[in-house]
Structure formats: C-alpha cells, structure tokens
C-alpha cells in the first residue's frame, strides 16, 4: 500500500514540473577555512604515549546554482568539496585504531609508528553508506559531491501545496532532532508542504540507505527509510509544533518511532521561552523494544542597554540504557537523529544517557563584533560504561569511556569571538576547556581551539 501512495505522490508532484522555462539563474557559494587544535580529547590523559594532540586545517568549498523557472518551479544544484588540507588518508598523532575509526576511518585502518615517535593511523577516509541514524553524519573525504540537487514546485495545481524532490537540507522547529545547522546533513527525499497559514503541514519520505545490489530483489528488502509528518502553528508571539518521525530498516528490524511536541512563546519583546519533548518507541532489535525520551527547555532574555547583552539558560536531557549489552528487555537509550548542534565544543556529547545545563551570555561591543561565553554541567542518567562523545560531530568529542561508577561527567567552559569583516567575510574563534568529573579516570583537562574564516558570495 505504501508503494502505491508513494507512486501517486511522485506522479502528482512531477506533474507540476512540466513545461517550465528558465526565467532567472542565480549563482552563489561559500569558502570556509578552519584550523583546529585539541589535546586530551581522545583519552583525557596528559600521560598517554603517544599523546593525542590533534591539529589540522580543514576546508569546505561550495558552489550553488539556482534556476527560477516559470509556473513557480525552482531547481537547485549545489556541489561541495571538503576535507583535511593535505589529507592523504592518514590521521596524524592519533593513539589507537579505535580512535581513527571514531574519527571516520574504516575498519581497515592500521597503526604505523613513525621515526619521530608519533603514530599515524592509515586507512581509507571514505565512509560506508549511511546505515544508521548516527551514520548519517559520516563524511565522504576530500571528494567533490552533490550536497543539494532538487526541484521544487509551489502552488501545485493552484493549491497551497509545494512539492520538493531530490537531495535537500531540512530543519524542523529549533533543530533539536532534524536540523540544517552548518548544512552538514542532507537527505534524498520527497517533501510535500501544505501551507494553510497559520497552519503548515509537512510530509516527508527520505531514503537513508540504498543497499540493493542485485537486479532482482524485493523492494525495500534491506534499505533504510525515514518518514516525517510535521504540523506547525504560528501566531504573533507563540507557535507550536507536533511531529512523528519514523525510521525503518527492514534488514535489522531497527524501527524507532519518535513522537514530539514543541512550543515557544515571547511574553515580551526581550524574552523567549521554549520547551520540546519527545518519546521514542517501537522496535530496537528483533528481540528488544524501544522505550526512550528526551527534552529541551530554555529561556533567553536580551537586555535593552549598551552592548545588548543576552542571557540564556537551557536544560537538555536524553534517556539512557543501564545495560547496553543486554539482548532482551526494553532498550531505554534515546536514539539521536539528524541534528548538528553544539553542546560544548570540546566534550561534544551525543544525546543519549545524558542531561546538562547550559548557561550562556553574549554581548555586541560593536555592530560587527560578538563575544560569547558558555558554561555546561553534564551528568549521566544511568551509570554506564560508554563513550559519550559524538564521533560525527566536528572534531569527534571526548572518546574516553566512563567508569560506570559515577554520574558526574564534568564541566565545560567555552569562549567565542566573532568578527564580520564585511557583509561577505566573517571570522570566528572558539576556545573550549572540558574538566572531567568523577565518571572519568584519568581525568585531565581537555582543550580545543578552533578558528574559522567564511567567505560567502
């Protein structure tokens, strides 16, 4: 039945694209250069041999072509090349094959001892297909790839329906579960939007992994797909959202379903409040069901005087599994989906078995200068032995395992400075210190510094 509905939807949307002609073409792009240095992020130890000091420069170049056609039809093609400057498939100064695999190298990685005492991890930098929710954040290496390629038709058949087909970025709400932050995660999807303002309804089908390797094979026999239905209501000073997100991996029986509600309100011009809650259920493995939850609550107040200081306090929590190696019983660890949010630049945790408070303040000493300070306090919900860092987030986060004997993960302090040189050229500098809690042994401070220059045209 779902295949019939899929075919009907595809036919309706494609029908609106016929007979369109080019009206206008826009070319844009960006060039982003980053430099990063970190120490102790892998093992939280000053005494590891070899050490885990990591330093490199990364570059990302994008070119975007947007063609505005007749009959409200739009096409977009975007190419991207990104990777480590000078990368030849070697991760410098890493301390284990496991660390290299966390950083993105495949299972063929091997350690090579150098004459200068450092250790390189050699292996393919190209990732496997995106076979899990976490795996959707994997990088391709320094290859040219298509980051966007879609066609969009608005007001299909003179209705409030908009259809978009192809590779695209998506963001819902504040991006707690699905975000387009930094344009790191894209989807091969069909998206239909009904705009009955103030009510907007989105329906999405995305193919996350296509594993079919035989000409004759049952449809969807071993593929992974995502289904989304999102309803949004917008008012002058408040809005609300309800959504259902389902993942279906027929081969592994991994089929989590997330049901969520979100709302935010501005009781006054300077104050914003928001809350979002999610429940996850359905099937985790053939023998285990999923029972998990997560929430995000926050407030931001902007003061009306010199430098426009803004103060935010945010609480985030995601359930955890006490016994991850069990093969029966409900699995209670929250399944992080497709967000790319920073929850501390050094620690950079996954949204599973964690809760943390974030207090931040920012000021504008000049029109083109922003200064910010973030404080995080982290702790586990369940005392478990696990790596808390997100290996697919920026530099990978803290890879060290917790001891399972304490809930206190630690504290982080981040400093940020941003300077807009022109409207098209901006720079950022981040410094981050993670001070491990009693859940870690060893517990030496991890440090990261990251600088960025972004040119947009």
PDB file of C-alpha atoms in Angstrom, residues 3 25 37 78 149 160 190 214 249 255 339 347 353 379 421-422 436:
ATOM      1  CA  UNK A   3       4.373   1.884  -2.510  1.00  0.00           C
ATOM      2  CA  UNK A  25      19.597  31.985 -12.771  1.00  0.00           C
ATOM      3  CA  UNK A  37      43.929  22.083  17.653  1.00  0.00           C
ATOM      4  CA  UNK A  78      24.957  22.538  -5.248  1.00  0.00           C
ATOM      5  CA  UNK A 149      20.022  18.682  -6.101  1.00  0.00           C
ATOM      6  CA  UNK A 160      -1.324  25.705  -1.271  1.00  0.00           C
ATOM      7  CA  UNK A 190      10.325  13.870  -1.301  1.00  0.00           C
ATOM      8  CA  UNK A 214      21.012  -7.392  -7.125  1.00  0.00           C
ATOM      9  CA  UNK A 249      15.432  -0.632   8.498  1.00  0.00           C
ATOM     10  CA  UNK A 255      12.366   0.783  13.533  1.00  0.00           C
ATOM     11  CA  UNK A 339      20.781  17.224  14.318  1.00  0.00           C
ATOM     12  CA  UNK A 347      33.162  17.438  25.135  1.00  0.00           C
ATOM     13  CA  UNK A 353      22.099   8.878  28.614  1.00  0.00           C
ATOM     14  CA  UNK A 379      25.956  14.154  34.149  1.00  0.00           C
ATOM     15  CA  UNK A 421      34.986  41.919   8.328  1.00  0.00           C
ATOM     16  CA  UNK A 422      32.453  42.722   5.598  1.00  0.00           C
ATOM     17  CA  UNK A 436      36.158  15.780  33.523  1.00  0.00           C
TER      18      UNK A 436
END
